[in-house]
Amino acid sequence: MTARLSLRGLTRRFGSVAALDGVSLDVPAGEFLALLGGSGSGKSTLLRVVAGFEVADSGTVHLDGTDLSGVPPHRRPVNMMFQSYALFPHMTVAANIAYGLRREGRPRAEIADRVAQAVAMLRLEGMEARRPHALSGGQRQRVALARALVKRPRLLLLDEPLGALDANLRERTGFELRAIQRESGAALIMVTHDQAEALALADRVAVMDHGRLVQQGAPREVYDRPATRFVAEFLGAANVLEGRRTPDGALECPAAACTLRPAAPLPEGVTAVALRPERIRLAPAKDDNSAAGTVAEAAFRGESSLLLIRLAGGALLRVSHAEEDGAPPERGTPVRVGWDADAVVPLHG
Amino acid sequence: MRIALRLIPGLWLALLVAAPLALVGVMALSWQAEGVPPYSPPWAGEGTNPENLRLLAEDPYYRDSLGQSLLVAALTAALCLLLAIPMGIAIARAGKWRNALLGAVLLPFWTGFLIRIGAWIGLLRDEGWINAIIRGLGWTDQPLHLLYTHGAMLVGMVHAYLPFAVLPLFAAATRLDPLLEQAAEDLGATPGRAFLTITLPQLLPALAAAFLLVFIPAAGEYVIPELLGPPNATLVGRVLFQEFFQSRDWPVASALAVALLVLLIGPIILFQRLGRAA
């Protein structure tokens, strides 16, 4: 099966900075892919290359097996929702949504029909005659989405679609987005810097850093088994501990004053491991995969508390302490922490 | 102090706008007379003179001069817009070159107006630079008569008034979101279509403002038609000059000035409305 969207070796340089550095990625039909990365990671450039606004220095973009190089934006069966929404201020909501269909030269009746469908799907009834400036942020977001969806694109590109919404609306809109995408069957790429958003909504997450695609996979897989230090720290702010690999495949970590022993022996050359804050427990027995320290800071976070624990070797460990496990220890309390062998994840680079 | 500050603009308006206007209005209803000044006002015994205004309505010479002036002004404004639309947008999007290009648009104001007209005469006359180049290329032995034509007049008018059209369009273009054209293209519009359906409609108020900003002063222009235009281009400015200084018929000249002002009141009000809307 060929992928709906297939990127091979995409590279785009701005001066000496590589915004995209040899990115290869496949998106099957019907998939919701989250492209996750910090600012300047190249994720927006990737979107603009696929939409046709940016030309890659090298590499190819194929949509359903057709090479898109040299195809101008207006001839690509791909629609983009801009971060700022880019609604046309001089047109009504209905005219904004109808714009793309008018350009296709569809008959009036069909345009009216499809606009009405899009309006109903995104619950914009009664707003048709309004101008964008008379809408709330959430309504504008839905108009922008309707405008892109009404064209029934084979691939939908969303640039930080939830960025401009407040936290409450963001969660609800995210789930709506997921439902609409399932219903429409379009492949969807959502660019975001919000890891929670990416993990919650996407079928697959691709993490970008400095123009490179550093890891891709199902949200749980990427979260549980981060491949590199960057992914480990970017997703869920894991603890990264460095040390020396012992001959039997454990990691001797002077900063933690302990030995970390993973479920399977560490591969040769690995000198760092990731340890998720929520996989660390207080007060286990003294053996490998445990360490002594004192509570340096405790922050209440609602369903859990975040503890910063200064280990005997000097390392500062982030520990998530669930509320149901009782009150967290006070600052300055000496504690012993431990973790399961399968919580120790080897990092490559 | 505050009262004085408020009085100053009032005084200014009264002295430099209302008083001359009243004077012209009175003159338009006066009789031509020998002497200094060469008219006798309505209160000098002969009463008001309705002849001047009737003459304007009946004599095609005056009617045509008003019509020609409005036509030339409209043509000038239209040509200015055609040039100013791409210029304004290009300058707004020129990035670090923006200020330099804007300076270039305003640069002609740094030289005297008459000197610039003189330069056009130097370029266009029979022994001028353009004819010298054409002769040098061997295209023709006979000089092309470029100067004192309607073409030369329009070139001069567009040259003089272009900055007034560029500035409002530039200002409006800087407020455009360049992503909107991209969004239009993303939705299937060709770049040309995106310009026509997205960019141009958003510039409409600025286009109207630019048109009127050129049209209103151009309608009363005297110097450019006089120096570059053909002898038969009897625009209202030239007729005014003739009546004032050659026929010494101040009342008819005043009536003509009042007529032009009345014709321009509509566009002026329109311009101020647009200014408030923008």
XYZ file of C-alpha atoms in Angstrom:
627
model
C 0.000 0.000 0.000
C 1.401 3.382 -0.889
C 1.085 6.065 1.722
C -1.172 9.046 1.112
C 1.695 11.430 1.791
C 5.263 10.338 1.346
C 8.233 12.604 2.093
C 11.751 11.556 1.178
C 14.922 13.339 2.247
C 13.367 16.810 2.464
C 15.968 19.478 3.087
C 15.411 23.223 3.262
C 18.057 25.696 4.319
C 17.615 29.350 5.280
C 21.138 30.717 5.035
C 23.282 28.436 7.142
C 20.355 27.099 9.187
C 18.722 23.870 8.064
C 15.001 24.201 8.788
C 14.547 20.734 7.338
C 17.415 18.280 7.318
C 16.724 15.085 5.392
C 13.196 14.446 6.631
C 11.481 11.260 5.439
C 7.947 10.531 6.592
C 4.926 8.520 5.471
C 1.334 9.334 6.370
C -1.275 6.695 5.438
C -4.810 7.678 4.422
C -7.060 8.399 7.380
C -4.219 8.900 9.844
C -3.991 11.725 12.371
C -0.324 12.594 12.687
C 0.968 15.099 15.215
C 4.199 16.827 14.276
C 5.718 17.807 17.581
C 8.657 20.094 18.212
C 9.814 23.321 19.791
C 9.933 26.637 17.969
C 12.507 26.545 15.181
C 12.387 22.764 14.959
C 11.243 22.975 11.324
C 7.729 21.642 11.816
C 6.013 24.674 10.275
C 8.465 24.676 7.370
C 7.563 21.029 6.726
C 3.890 21.996 6.533
C 4.630 24.896 4.178
C 6.680 22.639 1.903
C 3.804 20.139 1.696
C 1.312 22.971 1.006
C 3.626 24.358 -1.689
C 4.476 27.738 -0.160
C 8.051 26.737 0.424
C 10.236 24.853 -2.047
C 12.558 22.210 -0.640
C 16.222 22.453 -1.662
C 16.221 18.700 -2.123
C 13.972 15.750 -1.468
C 10.538 14.811 -2.768
C 6.890 15.137 -1.775
C 4.502 12.496 -3.149
C 0.749 12.538 -2.634
C -0.903 9.207 -3.463
C 2.135 8.398 -5.547
C 2.084 11.668 -7.559
C 5.150 13.879 -7.364
C 4.132 17.351 -6.171
C 7.390 19.136 -6.969
C 6.686 22.133 -9.209
C 2.939 21.976 -8.518
C 1.829 25.436 -7.270
C -0.197 25.654 -4.032
C -3.509 26.275 -5.796
C -3.283 22.996 -7.722
C -2.462 20.767 -4.747
C -5.339 18.675 -3.361
C -4.118 19.646 0.081
C -5.654 22.263 2.347
C -4.073 24.093 5.199
C -5.494 25.737 8.259
C -3.249 28.626 9.226
C -2.225 29.324 12.792
C -3.715 32.829 12.558
C -6.720 31.277 10.719
C -6.203 33.794 7.854
C -9.939 34.325 7.424
C -10.904 36.843 4.735
C -12.013 39.913 6.717
C -14.131 41.407 3.927
C -16.232 38.257 3.448
C -18.994 36.694 5.496
C -18.572 33.329 7.188
C -20.529 31.663 4.378
C -18.425 33.372 1.686
C -15.232 32.359 3.487
C -16.319 28.724 3.535
C -17.554 28.855 -0.074
C -14.354 30.482 -1.388
C -12.520 27.259 -2.213
C -15.556 25.694 -3.886
C -16.092 28.833 -6.014
C -12.522 28.533 -7.253
C -13.279 24.963 -8.317
C -16.160 26.372 -10.377
C -18.781 24.191 -8.708
C -22.450 24.858 -9.509
C -24.222 27.260 -7.164
C -26.573 24.664 -5.756
C -23.745 22.295 -4.894
C -21.753 25.075 -3.227
C -24.760 26.097 -1.125
C -25.316 22.461 -0.180
C -21.768 21.729 0.858
C -21.404 25.028 2.728
C -24.583 24.199 4.662
C -23.172 20.766 5.497
C -19.888 22.259 6.720
C -21.767 24.882 8.745
C -23.832 22.131 10.388
C -20.822 19.891 11.039
C -18.947 22.690 12.805
C -22.041 24.063 14.555
C -21.839 27.477 12.920
C -25.575 27.817 12.259
C -26.749 31.414 12.461
C -23.238 32.772 11.907
C -23.325 32.542 8.103
C -23.867 36.248 7.496
C -21.344 37.461 10.077
C -17.888 38.811 9.313
C -14.844 37.217 10.988
C -14.256 40.206 13.288
C -17.687 39.607 14.858
C -16.781 36.045 15.905
C -15.155 34.661 19.037
C -11.798 32.874 18.871
C -13.400 29.454 18.947
C -15.862 30.374 16.220
C -13.075 31.700 14.001
C -11.184 28.479 14.501
C -14.238 26.490 13.388
C -14.748 28.696 10.321
C -11.108 28.173 9.341
C -11.533 24.430 9.761
C -14.802 24.427 7.798
C -13.155 26.400 5.004
C -10.429 23.773 4.669
C -12.677 20.721 5.168
C -15.375 21.772 2.703
C -12.916 21.168 -0.143
C -12.703 17.510 0.935
C -8.908 17.557 0.723
C -6.985 14.327 0.587
C -4.649 15.778 3.159
C -5.436 18.386 5.777
C -2.622 20.451 7.293
C -3.205 22.219 10.591
C -0.659 24.711 11.926
C -1.079 24.997 15.708
C -4.871 24.790 15.299
C -5.608 25.019 19.003
C -2.873 27.499 19.878
C -5.084 30.578 20.061
C -7.773 28.980 22.249
C -7.980 29.019 26.035
C -7.354 25.800 27.963
C -11.004 24.721 28.349
C -11.948 25.309 24.742
C -8.713 23.717 23.617
C -9.520 20.335 25.115
C -13.072 20.267 23.784
C -12.058 21.492 20.325
C -9.302 18.909 20.231
C -11.771 16.065 20.672
C -14.087 17.646 18.093
C -11.190 17.855 15.675
C -10.492 14.161 16.224
C -14.138 13.247 15.573
C -14.360 15.411 12.450
C -11.171 13.917 11.054
C -12.490 10.368 11.596
C -15.737 11.309 9.890
C -14.083 12.979 6.893
C -11.493 10.248 6.433
C -8.814 12.744 5.378
C -5.232 12.219 6.392
C -4.300 14.969 8.792
C -1.031 16.489 9.929
C -1.233 18.731 12.961
C 1.754 20.828 13.915
C 1.977 21.545 17.628
C 4.461 22.368 20.343
C 2.089 21.054 23.012
C 3.040 17.475 23.873
C -0.189 16.790 25.803
C -2.224 17.810 22.734
C -0.135 15.596 20.467
C -0.298 12.552 22.741
C -4.036 12.907 23.341
C -5.225 13.392 19.757
C -2.845 11.726 17.340
C -2.665 8.183 15.985
C 1.017 8.745 15.563
C 3.484 11.311 16.840
C 6.564 12.512 14.965
C 9.051 14.519 17.011
C 11.253 17.088 15.268
C 14.372 18.805 16.516
C 16.658 21.145 14.555
C 15.090 20.147 11.247
C 15.469 16.429 11.846
C 12.814 13.857 12.530
C 14.177 12.285 15.707
C 11.454 9.751 16.482
C 8.048 8.668 15.253
C 5.560 6.155 16.536
C 2.329 5.652 18.467
C 1.967 8.191 21.299
C 2.419 5.594 24.047
C 5.438 4.054 22.365
C 7.172 7.415 21.892
C 6.330 8.410 25.440
C 7.421 5.128 27.074
C 10.472 4.446 24.931
C 12.001 7.824 23.987
C 14.881 7.194 21.597
C 16.973 10.242 22.397
C 17.646 12.622 25.219
C 15.725 15.370 23.370
C 12.558 13.276 23.060
C 12.815 12.137 26.668
C 13.078 15.707 27.957
C 10.596 17.236 25.513
C 7.883 14.638 26.101
C 6.860 14.418 29.743
C 10.090 15.977 31.033
C 11.803 12.691 31.872
C 14.883 12.500 34.087
C 18.016 11.843 32.067
C 20.819 10.163 34.000
C 24.301 9.779 32.582
C 26.985 7.340 33.603
C 29.185 4.462 32.567
C 27.929 1.175 31.151
C 28.964 -1.798 33.267
C 30.120 -5.015 31.502
C 26.823 -6.759 32.415
C 24.678 -4.017 30.784
C 23.691 -1.764 33.707
C 24.482 1.946 34.104
C 26.664 3.125 36.933
C 25.616 6.686 37.653
C 27.865 8.706 39.976
C 25.480 11.695 40.051
C 22.720 9.459 41.405
C 25.122 7.410 43.523
C 23.488 4.198 42.325
C 23.394 1.631 39.561
C 20.476 1.623 37.125
C 19.687 -1.848 35.854
C 17.278 -2.059 32.919
C 15.089 -5.110 32.153
C 17.299 -5.985 29.161
C 21.046 -5.250 29.216
C 21.965 -1.830 27.795
C 23.315 -1.977 24.232
C 27.000 -1.201 23.785
C 27.844 2.521 23.762
C 24.799 3.728 25.660
C 25.826 6.192 28.367
C 22.493 7.735 29.334
C 19.059 6.498 30.356
C 15.653 8.117 30.804
C 13.501 7.692 33.879
C 9.915 9.001 33.905
C 8.944 11.022 37.011
C 5.742 8.973 37.465
C 7.663 5.667 37.394
C 9.634 6.593 40.507
C 8.278 5.490 43.933
C 9.208 6.549 47.437
C 10.575 4.191 50.126
C 11.541 0.966 48.325
C 14.114 -1.537 49.553
C 17.808 -0.895 49.168
C 19.098 -2.596 46.003
C 19.943 -1.682 42.389
C 17.401 0.709 40.905
C 17.066 2.654 44.096
C 18.823 5.740 45.465
C 18.922 7.927 48.574
C 18.316 11.658 48.659
C 16.470 14.535 50.298
C 13.380 16.414 49.169
C 14.618 19.744 47.773
C 11.272 21.086 46.595
C 7.640 19.970 46.566
C 5.018 21.498 44.272
C 1.319 20.644 44.486
C -0.211 20.025 41.035
C -3.738 18.866 41.738
C -3.923 15.143 41.019
C -0.238 14.772 41.902
C 2.690 16.595 43.450
C 6.021 17.192 41.785
C 8.978 16.482 44.063
C 12.521 17.540 43.289
C 14.822 15.131 45.091
C 18.527 15.868 45.525
C 20.310 12.480 45.319
C 23.412 11.652 47.300
C 25.554 11.982 44.149
C 24.237 15.511 43.432
C 21.685 14.795 40.666
C 18.257 16.428 40.936
C 15.487 13.928 40.235
C 11.915 14.868 39.215
C 9.440 12.563 40.961
C 5.691 12.604 40.451
C 3.916 11.671 43.681
C 0.273 10.612 43.249
C -2.213 12.105 45.739
C -3.732 8.706 46.525
C -0.340 7.561 47.888
C -0.803 9.960 50.812
C 0.691 13.341 51.646
C 4.072 13.974 50.011
C 7.122 14.355 52.285
C 8.048 17.854 53.385
C 11.068 19.780 52.138
C 14.300 18.562 53.708
C 13.016 15.040 54.517
C 15.529 12.272 53.710
C 13.895 9.738 51.368
C 14.736 6.626 49.434
C 13.441 6.339 45.849
C 13.251 3.358 43.540
C 11.922 2.224 40.162
C 11.176 -0.917 38.174
C 13.746 -2.275 35.780
C 11.500 -1.626 32.750
C 11.299 2.099 33.652
C 14.974 2.463 32.723
C 15.010 3.447 29.011
C 18.309 3.542 27.127
C 18.917 6.757 25.136
C 20.795 6.908 21.859
C 22.332 10.330 21.419
C -4.533 79.782 27.255
C -6.933 77.013 26.261
C -9.346 79.473 24.753
C -6.523 81.091 22.820
C -5.473 77.673 21.489
C -9.001 77.091 20.293
C -9.232 80.559 18.797
C -6.153 80.176 16.645
C -7.584 77.587 14.217
C -10.879 79.481 14.170
C -9.087 82.708 13.348
C -7.023 80.955 10.735
C -10.121 79.534 9.048
C -11.967 82.839 9.207
C -9.054 84.815 7.792
C -7.736 82.468 5.143
C -10.752 80.383 4.105
C -14.045 82.052 4.968
C -13.043 85.632 4.089
C -11.599 84.882 0.607
C -14.542 82.599 -0.089
C -16.999 85.340 0.846
C -15.049 87.784 -1.303
C -15.200 85.460 -4.324
C -18.895 84.877 -3.692
C -19.587 88.602 -3.622
C -17.529 89.139 -6.769
C -19.478 86.460 -8.614
C -22.609 88.559 -8.068
C -20.958 91.872 -8.951
C -20.715 93.969 -12.138
C -17.606 94.398 -14.227
C -16.366 98.012 -13.968
C -13.468 100.258 -14.910
C -11.168 100.987 -12.017
C -9.332 99.292 -9.181
C -10.654 96.767 -8.297
C -12.371 96.291 -11.645
C -15.833 95.479 -10.331
C -18.652 97.196 -8.486
C -20.250 95.229 -5.689
C -24.020 94.686 -5.387
C -24.339 97.391 -2.757
C -22.811 100.071 -5.060
C -26.216 100.837 -6.538
C -26.675 98.387 -9.415
C -27.840 95.448 -7.203
C -26.785 91.824 -7.708
C -25.701 90.682 -11.153
C -27.260 87.355 -12.225
C -25.553 87.526 -15.640
C -22.272 85.861 -14.605
C -23.853 82.667 -13.386
C -26.269 82.577 -16.321
C -23.320 82.987 -18.707
C -21.668 79.919 -17.198
C -24.795 77.870 -17.734
C -25.417 79.103 -21.290
C -22.011 79.680 -22.880
C -20.553 76.300 -23.949
C -17.030 77.755 -23.619
C -17.312 77.847 -19.835
C -19.336 74.654 -19.556
C -16.742 72.816 -21.657
C -13.866 74.138 -19.600
C -15.470 72.691 -16.466
C -16.221 69.398 -18.236
C -12.708 69.143 -19.693
C -11.159 69.850 -16.307
C -13.180 67.129 -14.594
C -12.341 64.695 -17.409
C -8.604 65.440 -17.282
C -8.659 65.202 -13.484
C -10.472 61.845 -13.609
C -8.051 60.541 -16.247
C -5.080 61.729 -14.186
C -6.466 60.078 -11.045
C -7.160 56.823 -12.897
C -3.655 56.686 -14.389
C -2.144 57.520 -10.989
C -4.091 54.615 -9.442
C -2.897 52.184 -12.096
C 0.691 53.066 -11.215
C 0.134 53.499 -7.488
C -1.502 50.104 -6.829
C 1.554 48.025 -7.735
C 3.891 50.673 -6.273
C 2.079 50.907 -2.933
C 1.897 47.134 -2.506
C 5.485 46.574 -3.631
C 6.813 49.231 -1.252
C 4.757 47.843 1.641
C 6.302 44.418 1.023
C 9.845 45.634 0.316
C 11.151 44.809 3.806
C 14.379 46.659 4.520
C 14.063 48.637 1.263
C 10.721 50.065 2.318
C 11.966 53.422 3.660
C 14.366 53.960 0.777
C 11.607 53.343 -1.786
C 9.170 55.541 0.094
C 11.837 58.245 0.088
C 12.208 57.844 -3.665
C 8.468 58.430 -4.118
C 8.716 61.654 -2.108
C 12.041 62.748 -3.612
C 10.477 64.917 -6.386
C 9.034 67.176 -3.668
C 12.578 68.169 -2.807
C 13.032 69.925 -6.128
C 11.031 72.928 -7.294
C 7.787 72.165 -9.051
C 8.561 74.481 -11.978
C 11.999 72.948 -12.367
C 10.408 69.518 -12.768
C 7.998 70.859 -15.382
C 10.970 72.516 -17.054
C 12.684 69.133 -17.141
C 9.686 67.625 -18.917
C 9.795 70.464 -21.471
C 13.479 69.707 -21.988
C 12.677 66.052 -22.581
C 9.638 66.490 -24.785
C 10.298 69.494 -27.023
C 11.159 69.098 -30.702
C 14.894 69.567 -30.060
C 14.633 67.718 -26.758
C 16.282 64.576 -25.478
C 13.602 62.136 -26.588
C 13.613 63.435 -30.147
C 17.414 63.454 -30.137
C 17.419 59.768 -29.207
C 14.813 58.922 -31.853
C 16.782 60.818 -34.497
C 19.998 59.238 -33.299
C 18.489 55.801 -33.805
C 17.546 56.881 -37.326
C 13.863 56.115 -36.968
C 12.745 59.453 -38.426
C 14.122 62.772 -39.694
C 11.061 64.757 -38.680
C 10.839 65.487 -34.963
C 7.845 64.040 -33.139
C 5.675 66.791 -31.709
C 5.430 65.646 -28.114
C 5.256 68.902 -26.237
C 2.006 70.909 -26.050
C -0.134 67.812 -26.530
C -2.737 66.177 -24.347
C -0.239 63.355 -23.803
C 2.420 65.699 -22.455
C -0.151 67.336 -20.206
C -1.248 63.992 -18.760
C 2.347 62.861 -18.257
C 3.022 66.051 -16.324
C -0.166 65.710 -14.268
C 0.502 62.055 -13.379
C 4.106 62.892 -12.519
C 3.035 65.711 -10.197
C 0.186 63.900 -8.437
C 1.459 60.290 -8.251
C 2.824 60.556 -4.670
C -0.631 61.548 -3.421
C -1.988 58.255 -4.761
C 0.949 56.083 -3.650
C 0.914 57.158 -0.005
C -2.635 56.094 0.969
C -2.270 52.819 -0.953
C 1.069 52.129 0.710
C -0.460 52.808 4.128
C -3.370 50.451 3.432
C -1.096 47.770 1.949
C 1.063 47.681 5.089
C -2.053 46.679 7.024
C -2.755 43.702 4.743
C -2.012 40.234 6.072
C 0.168 38.506 3.451
C -1.076 35.141 4.712
C -4.539 35.896 3.308
C -3.307 35.621 -0.277
C -1.596 32.363 0.622
C -4.795 31.078 2.200
C -6.647 31.958 -1.016
C -4.071 30.100 -3.111
C -4.266 27.157 -0.746
C -8.006 27.072 -1.422
C -7.416 26.901 -5.163
C -7.122 30.508 -6.319
C -4.429 31.364 -8.875
C -2.158 34.203 -7.713
C -4.011 36.640 -10.000
C -7.403 35.507 -8.720
C -6.166 35.777 -5.126
C -5.131 39.376 -5.814
C -8.476 40.284 -7.384
C -10.686 38.576 -4.797
C -8.687 39.081 -1.608
C -6.174 41.934 -1.837
C -7.971 44.415 -4.081
C -11.304 44.402 -2.180
C -9.446 45.135 1.047
C -7.742 48.115 -0.620
C -11.036 49.573 -1.890
C -11.366 52.401 0.698
C -7.735 53.386 0.085
C -8.302 53.285 -3.681
C -11.235 55.663 -3.393
C -9.263 57.940 -1.095
C -6.262 57.959 -3.451
C -8.501 58.704 -6.434
C -10.125 61.702 -4.737
C -6.836 62.939 -3.291
C -5.596 63.302 -6.882
C -8.899 64.224 -8.533
C -9.787 67.173 -6.298
C -6.612 69.281 -6.707
C -6.096 68.134 -10.309
C -9.492 69.567 -11.319
C -8.269 73.115 -10.626
C -4.734 72.644 -12.004
C -3.485 75.631 -14.000
C 0.297 75.457 -14.358
C 0.731 72.018 -15.954
C -1.875 72.427 -18.750
C -0.484 75.893 -19.392
C 3.141 74.769 -19.714
C 2.792 71.285 -21.237
C -0.716 71.104 -22.713
C -2.039 72.037 -26.169
C -3.461 75.544 -26.751
C -6.956 74.103 -27.199
C -6.921 72.493 -23.739
C -9.048 75.255 -22.229
C -9.263 73.826 -18.744
C -11.001 75.763 -16.055
C -7.727 76.917 -14.498
C -6.615 78.499 -17.757
C -10.024 80.115 -18.376
C -9.945 81.541 -14.867
C -6.529 83.044 -15.538
C -7.670 84.516 -18.849
C -10.776 86.070 -17.332
C -8.917 87.505 -14.355
C -5.786 88.827 -16.022
C -6.535 89.214 -19.731
C -10.244 90.112 -19.909
C -10.115 91.626 -16.417
C -13.623 90.244 -15.940
C -13.350 89.406 -12.259
C -17.062 88.699 -11.759
C -17.173 85.983 -14.470
C -13.890 84.501 -13.212
C -15.274 84.431 -9.672
C -18.478 82.801 -10.838
C -16.392 80.125 -12.580
C -14.362 79.544 -9.415
C -17.571 79.167 -7.404
C -18.939 76.699 -9.981
C -15.800 74.533 -9.737
C -16.001 74.585 -5.955
C -19.657 73.505 -6.044
C -18.791 70.662 -8.410
C -16.017 69.494 -6.076
C -18.026 69.654 -2.840
C -19.520 66.199 -3.495
C -16.141 64.465 -3.939
C -14.676 66.380 -0.960
C -17.472 65.213 1.358
C -17.042 61.677 0.025
C -13.322 61.838 0.728
C -13.864 62.949 4.327
C -16.393 60.152 4.892
C -13.893 57.599 3.607
C -11.220 59.116 5.810
C -13.409 58.611 8.858
C -14.306 55.028 7.819
C -10.665 53.999 7.279
